[in-house]
Coordinates of C-alpha atoms and ligand atoms in Angstrom, one line a residue:
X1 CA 0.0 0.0 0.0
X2 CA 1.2 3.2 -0.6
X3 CA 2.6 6.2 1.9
X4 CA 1.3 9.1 -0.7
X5 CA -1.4 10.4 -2.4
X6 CA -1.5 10.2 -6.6
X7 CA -3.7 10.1 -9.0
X8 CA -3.7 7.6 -11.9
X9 CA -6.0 8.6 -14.7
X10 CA -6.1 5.3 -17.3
X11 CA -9.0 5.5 -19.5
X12 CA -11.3 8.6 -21.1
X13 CA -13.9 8.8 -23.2
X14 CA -14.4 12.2 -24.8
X15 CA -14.1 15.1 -21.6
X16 CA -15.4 11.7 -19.0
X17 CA -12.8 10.4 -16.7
X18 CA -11.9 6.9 -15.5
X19 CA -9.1 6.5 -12.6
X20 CA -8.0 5.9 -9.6
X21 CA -7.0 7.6 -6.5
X22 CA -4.2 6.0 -4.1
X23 CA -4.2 7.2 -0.5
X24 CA -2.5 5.1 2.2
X25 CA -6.2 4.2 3.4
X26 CA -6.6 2.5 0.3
X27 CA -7.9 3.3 -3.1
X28 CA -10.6 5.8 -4.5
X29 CA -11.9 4.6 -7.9
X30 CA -13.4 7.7 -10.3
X31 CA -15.6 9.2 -10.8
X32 CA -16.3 8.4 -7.4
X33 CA -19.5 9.6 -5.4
X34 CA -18.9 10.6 -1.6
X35 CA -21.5 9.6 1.0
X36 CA -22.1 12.5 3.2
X37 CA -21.1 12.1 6.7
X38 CA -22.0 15.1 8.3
X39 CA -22.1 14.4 12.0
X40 CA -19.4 11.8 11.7
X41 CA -22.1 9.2 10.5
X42 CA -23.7 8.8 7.1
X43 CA -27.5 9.0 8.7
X44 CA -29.3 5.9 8.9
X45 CA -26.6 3.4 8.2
X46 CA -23.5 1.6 9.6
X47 CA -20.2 2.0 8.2
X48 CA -20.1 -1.7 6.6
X49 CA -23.0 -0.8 5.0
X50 CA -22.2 2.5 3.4
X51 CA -19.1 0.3 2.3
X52 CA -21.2 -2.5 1.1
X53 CA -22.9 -0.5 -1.3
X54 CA -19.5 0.6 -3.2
X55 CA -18.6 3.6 -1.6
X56 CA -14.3 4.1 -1.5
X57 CA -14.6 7.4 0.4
X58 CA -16.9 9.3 2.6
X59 CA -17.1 13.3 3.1
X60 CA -17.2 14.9 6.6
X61 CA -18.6 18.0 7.9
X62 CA -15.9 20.8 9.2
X63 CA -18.3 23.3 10.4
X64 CA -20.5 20.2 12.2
X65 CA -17.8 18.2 13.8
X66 CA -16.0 21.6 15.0
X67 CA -19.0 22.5 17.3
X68 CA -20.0 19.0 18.1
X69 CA -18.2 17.2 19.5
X70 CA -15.4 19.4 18.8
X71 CA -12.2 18.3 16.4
X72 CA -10.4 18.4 19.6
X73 CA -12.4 16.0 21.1
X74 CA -12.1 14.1 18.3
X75 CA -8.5 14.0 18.0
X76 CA -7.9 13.3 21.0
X77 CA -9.8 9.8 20.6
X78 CA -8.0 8.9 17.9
X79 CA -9.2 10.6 14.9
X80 CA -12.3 10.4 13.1
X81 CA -11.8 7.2 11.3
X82 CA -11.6 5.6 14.7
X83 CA -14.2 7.8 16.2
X84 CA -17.0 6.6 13.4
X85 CA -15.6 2.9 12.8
X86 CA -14.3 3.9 9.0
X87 CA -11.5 3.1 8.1
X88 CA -11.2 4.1 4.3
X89 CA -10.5 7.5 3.2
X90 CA -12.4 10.2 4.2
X91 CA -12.5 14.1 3.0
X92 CA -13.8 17.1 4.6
X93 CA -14.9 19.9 3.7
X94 CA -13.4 23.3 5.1
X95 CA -15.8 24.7 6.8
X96 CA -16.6 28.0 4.8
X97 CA -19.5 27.2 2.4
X98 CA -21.8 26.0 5.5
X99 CA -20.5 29.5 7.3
X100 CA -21.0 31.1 4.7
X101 CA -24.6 29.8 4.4
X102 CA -25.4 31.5 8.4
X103 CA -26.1 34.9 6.4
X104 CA -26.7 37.4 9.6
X105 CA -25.0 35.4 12.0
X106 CA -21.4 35.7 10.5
X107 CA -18.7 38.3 10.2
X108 CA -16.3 38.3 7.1
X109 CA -13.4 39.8 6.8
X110 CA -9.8 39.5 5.2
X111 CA -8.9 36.8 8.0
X112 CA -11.6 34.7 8.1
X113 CA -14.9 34.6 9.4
X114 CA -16.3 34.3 13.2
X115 CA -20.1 33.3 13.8
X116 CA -22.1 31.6 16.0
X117 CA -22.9 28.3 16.0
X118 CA -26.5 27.0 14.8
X119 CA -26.2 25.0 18.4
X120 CA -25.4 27.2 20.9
X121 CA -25.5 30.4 20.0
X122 CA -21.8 30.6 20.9
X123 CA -19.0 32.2 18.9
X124 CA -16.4 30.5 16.5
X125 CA -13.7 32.1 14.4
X126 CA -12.6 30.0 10.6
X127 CA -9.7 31.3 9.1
X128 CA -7.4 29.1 6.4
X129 CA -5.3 28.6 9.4
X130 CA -7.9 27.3 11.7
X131 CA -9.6 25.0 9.0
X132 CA -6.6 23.3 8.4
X133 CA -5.9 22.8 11.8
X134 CA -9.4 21.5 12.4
X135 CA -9.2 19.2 9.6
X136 CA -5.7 17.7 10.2
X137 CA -7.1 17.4 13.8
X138 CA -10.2 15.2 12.4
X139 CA -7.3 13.2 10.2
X140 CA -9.1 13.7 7.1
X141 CA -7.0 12.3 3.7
X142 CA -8.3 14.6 1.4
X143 CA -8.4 18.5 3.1
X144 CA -10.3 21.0 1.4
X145 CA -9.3 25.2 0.9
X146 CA -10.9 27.3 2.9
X147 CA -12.7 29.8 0.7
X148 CA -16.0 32.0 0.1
X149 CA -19.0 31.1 -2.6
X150 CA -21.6 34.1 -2.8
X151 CA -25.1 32.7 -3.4
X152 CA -26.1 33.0 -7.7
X153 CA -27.2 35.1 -8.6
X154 CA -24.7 37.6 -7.9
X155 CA -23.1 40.6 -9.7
X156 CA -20.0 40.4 -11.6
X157 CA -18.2 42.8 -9.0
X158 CA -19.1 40.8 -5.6
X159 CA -18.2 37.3 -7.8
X160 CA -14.5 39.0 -8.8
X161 CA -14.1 40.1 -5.4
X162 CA -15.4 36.8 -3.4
X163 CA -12.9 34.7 -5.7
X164 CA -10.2 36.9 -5.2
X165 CA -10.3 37.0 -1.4
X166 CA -10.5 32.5 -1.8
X167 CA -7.4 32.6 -3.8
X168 CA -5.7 34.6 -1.3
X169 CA -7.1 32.2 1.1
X170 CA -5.9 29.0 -1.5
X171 CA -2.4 30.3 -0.7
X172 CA -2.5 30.6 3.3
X173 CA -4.8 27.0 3.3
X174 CA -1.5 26.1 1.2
X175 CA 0.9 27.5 3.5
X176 CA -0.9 26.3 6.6
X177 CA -0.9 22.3 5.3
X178 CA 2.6 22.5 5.1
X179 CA 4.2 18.9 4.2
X180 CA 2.0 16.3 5.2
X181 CA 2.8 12.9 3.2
X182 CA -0.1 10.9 2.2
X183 CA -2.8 13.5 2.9
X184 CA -3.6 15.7 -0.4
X185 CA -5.2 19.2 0.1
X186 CA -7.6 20.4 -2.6
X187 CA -7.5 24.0 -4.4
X188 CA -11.1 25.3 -5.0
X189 CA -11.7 27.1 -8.2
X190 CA -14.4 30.0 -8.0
X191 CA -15.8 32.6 -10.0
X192 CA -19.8 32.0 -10.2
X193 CA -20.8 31.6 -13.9
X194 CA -18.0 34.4 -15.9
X195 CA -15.3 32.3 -17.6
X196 CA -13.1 35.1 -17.5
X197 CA -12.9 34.8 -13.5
X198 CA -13.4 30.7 -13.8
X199 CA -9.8 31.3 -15.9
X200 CA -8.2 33.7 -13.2
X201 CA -9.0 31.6 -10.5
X202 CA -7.8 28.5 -12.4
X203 CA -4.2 30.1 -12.9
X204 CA -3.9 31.1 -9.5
X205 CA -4.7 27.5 -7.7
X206 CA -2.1 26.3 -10.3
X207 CA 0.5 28.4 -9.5
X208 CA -0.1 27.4 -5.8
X209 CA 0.0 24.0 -7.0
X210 CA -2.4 21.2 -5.1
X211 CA -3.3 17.3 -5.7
X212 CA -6.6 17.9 -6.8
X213 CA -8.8 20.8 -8.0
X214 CA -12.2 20.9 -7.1
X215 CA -14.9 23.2 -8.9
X216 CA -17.0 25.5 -6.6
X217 CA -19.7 27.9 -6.2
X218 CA -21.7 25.7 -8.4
X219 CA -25.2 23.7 -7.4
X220 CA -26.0 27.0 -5.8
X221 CA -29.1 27.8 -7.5
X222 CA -28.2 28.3 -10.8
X223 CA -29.9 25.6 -12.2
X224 CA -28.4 22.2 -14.0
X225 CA -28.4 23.8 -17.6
X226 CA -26.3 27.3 -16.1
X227 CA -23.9 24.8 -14.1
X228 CA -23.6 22.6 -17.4
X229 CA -22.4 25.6 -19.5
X230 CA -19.7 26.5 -16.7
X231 CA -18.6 23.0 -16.1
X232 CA -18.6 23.1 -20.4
X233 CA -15.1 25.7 -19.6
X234 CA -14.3 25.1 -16.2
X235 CA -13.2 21.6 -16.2
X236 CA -10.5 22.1 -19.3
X237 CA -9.3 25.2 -17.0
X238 CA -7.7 22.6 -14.5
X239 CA -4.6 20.5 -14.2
X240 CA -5.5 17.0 -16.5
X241 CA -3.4 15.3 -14.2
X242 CA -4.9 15.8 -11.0
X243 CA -8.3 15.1 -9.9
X244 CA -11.7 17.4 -10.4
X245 CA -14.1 17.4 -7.6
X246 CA -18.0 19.2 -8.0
X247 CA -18.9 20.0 -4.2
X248 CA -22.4 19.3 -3.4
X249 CA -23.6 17.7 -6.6
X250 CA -26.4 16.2 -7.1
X251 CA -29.3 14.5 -8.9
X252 CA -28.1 11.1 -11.0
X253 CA -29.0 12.9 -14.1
X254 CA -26.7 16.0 -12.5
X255 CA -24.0 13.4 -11.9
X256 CA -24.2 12.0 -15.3
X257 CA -23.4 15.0 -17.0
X258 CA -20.9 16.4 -14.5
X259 CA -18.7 13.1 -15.6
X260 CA -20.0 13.6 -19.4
X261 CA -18.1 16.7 -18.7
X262 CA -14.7 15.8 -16.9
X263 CA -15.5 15.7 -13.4
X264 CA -14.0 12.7 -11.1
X265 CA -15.5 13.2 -7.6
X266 CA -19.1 14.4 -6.4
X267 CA -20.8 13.9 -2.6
X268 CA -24.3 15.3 -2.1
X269 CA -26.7 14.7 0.9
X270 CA -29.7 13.6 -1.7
X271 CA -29.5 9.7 -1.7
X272 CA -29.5 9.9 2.3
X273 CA -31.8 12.5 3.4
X274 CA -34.3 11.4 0.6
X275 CA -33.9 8.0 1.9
X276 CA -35.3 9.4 5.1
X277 CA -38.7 10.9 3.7
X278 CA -39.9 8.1 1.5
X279 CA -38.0 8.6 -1.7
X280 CA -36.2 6.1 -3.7
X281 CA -34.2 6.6 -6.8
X282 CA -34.1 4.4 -9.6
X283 CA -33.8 3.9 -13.3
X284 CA -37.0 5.2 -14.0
X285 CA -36.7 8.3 -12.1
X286 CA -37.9 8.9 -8.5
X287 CA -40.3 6.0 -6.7
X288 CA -42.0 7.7 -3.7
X289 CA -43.0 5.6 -0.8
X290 CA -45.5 7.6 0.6
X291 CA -47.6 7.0 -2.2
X292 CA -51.1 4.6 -1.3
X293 CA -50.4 3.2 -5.1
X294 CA -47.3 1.0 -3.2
X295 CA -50.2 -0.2 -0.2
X296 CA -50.7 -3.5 -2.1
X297 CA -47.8 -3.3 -4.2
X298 CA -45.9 -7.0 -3.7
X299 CA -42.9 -5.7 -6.4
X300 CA -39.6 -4.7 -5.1
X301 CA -38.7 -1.0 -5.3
X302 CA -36.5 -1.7 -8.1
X303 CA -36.5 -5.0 -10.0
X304 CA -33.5 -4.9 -11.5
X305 CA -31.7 -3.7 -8.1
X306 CA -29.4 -5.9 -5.7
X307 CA -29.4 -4.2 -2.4
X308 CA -31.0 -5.2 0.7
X309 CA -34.3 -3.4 0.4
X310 CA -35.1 -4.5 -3.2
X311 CA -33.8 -8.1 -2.4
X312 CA -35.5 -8.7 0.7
X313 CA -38.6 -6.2 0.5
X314 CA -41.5 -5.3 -1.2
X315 CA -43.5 -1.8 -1.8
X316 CA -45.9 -2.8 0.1
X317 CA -43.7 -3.2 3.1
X318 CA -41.5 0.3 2.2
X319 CA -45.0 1.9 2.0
X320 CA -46.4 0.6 5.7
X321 CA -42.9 1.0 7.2
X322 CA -42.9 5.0 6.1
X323 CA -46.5 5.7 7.1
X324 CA -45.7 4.3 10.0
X325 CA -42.8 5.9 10.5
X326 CA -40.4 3.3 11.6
X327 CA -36.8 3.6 11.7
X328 CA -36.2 1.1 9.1
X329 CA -37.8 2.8 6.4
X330 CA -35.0 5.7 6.3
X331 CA -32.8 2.9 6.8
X332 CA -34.2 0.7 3.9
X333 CA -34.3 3.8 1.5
X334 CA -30.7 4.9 2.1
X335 CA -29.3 2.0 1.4
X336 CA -31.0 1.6 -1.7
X337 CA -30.6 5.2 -2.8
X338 CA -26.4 4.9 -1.8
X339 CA -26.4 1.2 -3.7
X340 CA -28.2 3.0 -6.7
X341 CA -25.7 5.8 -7.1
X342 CA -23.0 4.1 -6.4
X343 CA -24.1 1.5 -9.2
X344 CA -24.6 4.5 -11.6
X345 CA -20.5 5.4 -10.6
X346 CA -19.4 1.7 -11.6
X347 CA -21.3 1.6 -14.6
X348 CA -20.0 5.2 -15.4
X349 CA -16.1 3.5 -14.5
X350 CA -16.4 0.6 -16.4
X351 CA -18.6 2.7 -19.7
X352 CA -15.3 5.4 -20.0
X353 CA -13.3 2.4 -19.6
X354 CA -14.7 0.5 -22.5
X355 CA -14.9 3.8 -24.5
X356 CA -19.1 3.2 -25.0
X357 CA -20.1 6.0 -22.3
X358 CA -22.4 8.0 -25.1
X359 CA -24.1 4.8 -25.2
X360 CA -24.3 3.9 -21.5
X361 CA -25.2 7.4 -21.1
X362 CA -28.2 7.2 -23.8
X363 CA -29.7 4.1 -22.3
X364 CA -29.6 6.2 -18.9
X365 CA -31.7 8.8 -20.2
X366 CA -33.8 6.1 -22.3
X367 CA -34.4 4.5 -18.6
X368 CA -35.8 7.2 -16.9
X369 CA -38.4 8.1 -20.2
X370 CA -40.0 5.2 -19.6
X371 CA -42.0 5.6 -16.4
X372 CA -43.0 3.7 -13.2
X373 CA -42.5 7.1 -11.3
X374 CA -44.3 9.2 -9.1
X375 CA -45.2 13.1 -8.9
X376 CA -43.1 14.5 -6.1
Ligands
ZN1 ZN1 -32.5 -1.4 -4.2

């Protein structure tokens, strides 16, 4: 096993990407989707399960863990893979975009920010200093920037001046890392929709120089067809060598065309937390168990599906244990949702591989035209 972190890109097929990432908790296959993790457990399920259903890496929560239990606290037992029982690689985030997201409770300025937590009430200060220390504290392999993302829309002035201040942050998140074998730390390009600043902010994380780029300030309202066009320029921007991460993205049609366009790592909180209110992905489109059409329903959720809840249960059963609201059903539901996406990644790997992705890619959309949905 290896002491470093590298990336080994060996197939694409037009902008997709097929590789693998080698950390010295073990390997990360791309395009890879992250599992959310926020509180130091993906909701709903247990480690081996989240690992059961495909998943090489999980993402943690900065911003979360720092208040509770503290990344001191957490440290100090060993880490977070030992705190949460997993012991493959895990990223986390920096901190900034869920601070950023406190609006009136927050203070920015050219240091960092200080705001009070959603908890408490009580008051924090992140910095790039501070969010690298918190996240080598948590032991995370894969460390993210600290930076700011204004909310889109937003005018061309605030955009310039947000990504400025991040890149100026890329460099003291840089600085503050320092040397620290086998842990990579991410750059994070901004600049909302305007190629020209998408380009500015590429040239500056590459003159930094980190072991994996990711793209942010997108999947902030802008809509799939906006983030499309960006992602059109913003992948070819970065390093080919390294890997391209989209923060916080998204649907499985989202995910599709984020690889379609370059992109080798995603995490979103959608296959959990729509496990947990009755919703099931599949390749149809969405299958919602609150529906009284499932009440006599003796079909699995997804015929053509191998996970625990499709194998071993039918509608029927997803329906009564969701009106009913019993713990299981969230359970049930994300791990079907987590074995579906992750499914979608391996089919993804192994299409870019083979060189037939516009074809895997057409069946995909072919799948969900024909039905077996429900209105949300
Ligand atoms: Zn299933």
């Amino acid at each position: 096993m290896t002491t470093r972190f590298s990336f080994d890109l060996n197939a694409t097929d037009g902008a997709a990407r097929t590789g693998v990432m080698h950390t010295p908790r073990g390997d990360i296959r791309t395009p890879a989707f992250m599992p959310v993790g926020t509180a130091a457990t993906v909701k709903a399920m247990m480690p081996e399960s989240v690992a059961a259903t495909g998943a090489d890496i999980l993402l943690g929560n900065t911003y979360h863990l720092m208040l509770r239990p503290t990344a001191e606290r957490i440290a100090n037992l060993g880490g977070l893979h030992k705190f949460m029982n997993w012991d493959k690689p895990i990223l986390t985030d920096s901190g900034g975009f869920q601070v950023m997201s406190l609006a009136d409770l927050r203070k920015l300025t050219e240091n960092g920010v200080t705001f009070k937590s959603h908890i408490d009430g009580s008051k924090h200060m992140l910095s790039p200093e501070r969010s690298m220390e918190i996240q080598k504290l948590l032991g995370s392999d894969i460390v993210m920037c600290f930076d700011e993302c204004p909310a889109l829309p937003a005018d061309r002035d605030r955009i310039a001046e947000s990504m400025r201040l991040s890149m100026r942050w890329a460099q003291r998140s840089r600085d503050a890392f320092g040397d620290r074998p086998g842990h990579a730390l991410f750059g994070i390009q901004q600049g909302g929709l305007e190629q020209d600043f998408r380009e500015e902010s590429a040239k500056a994380l590459i003159n930094v120089g980190f072991d994996g780029y990711a793209v942010g300030g997108l999947a902030v309202g802008e809509g799939q067809e906006a983030m499309f066009g960006c992602l059109d320029f913003a992948t070819d921007m970065l390093p080919t060598d390294k890997p391209r991460y989209l923060m916080g993205v998204g649907k499985p049609d989202d995910i599709v065309g984020a690889v379609k366009r370059g992109i080798d790592m995603m995490d979103c909180v959608l296959p959990s937390r729509s496990g947990r209110t009755g919703q099931g992905f599949t390749r149809h489109g969405v299958v919602n168990m609150k529906n009284a059409r499932h009440a006599d329903d003796p079909r699995p959720l997804d015929e053509a599906c191998t996970c625990p809840a499709c194998r071993n249960y039918s509608r029927a059963y997803l329906h009564h244990v969701f009106k009913s609201q019993e713990m299981i059903s969230g359970m049930l539901l994300t791990w079907h949702n987590l074995h579906y996406f992750q499914q979608i990644m391996g089919e993804m790997r192994d299409a870019i591989a083979a060189g037939t992705f516009a074809a895997w890619e057409a069946g995909f959309h072919a799948g969900r035209a024909q039905g077996d949905i429900d209105p949300l």
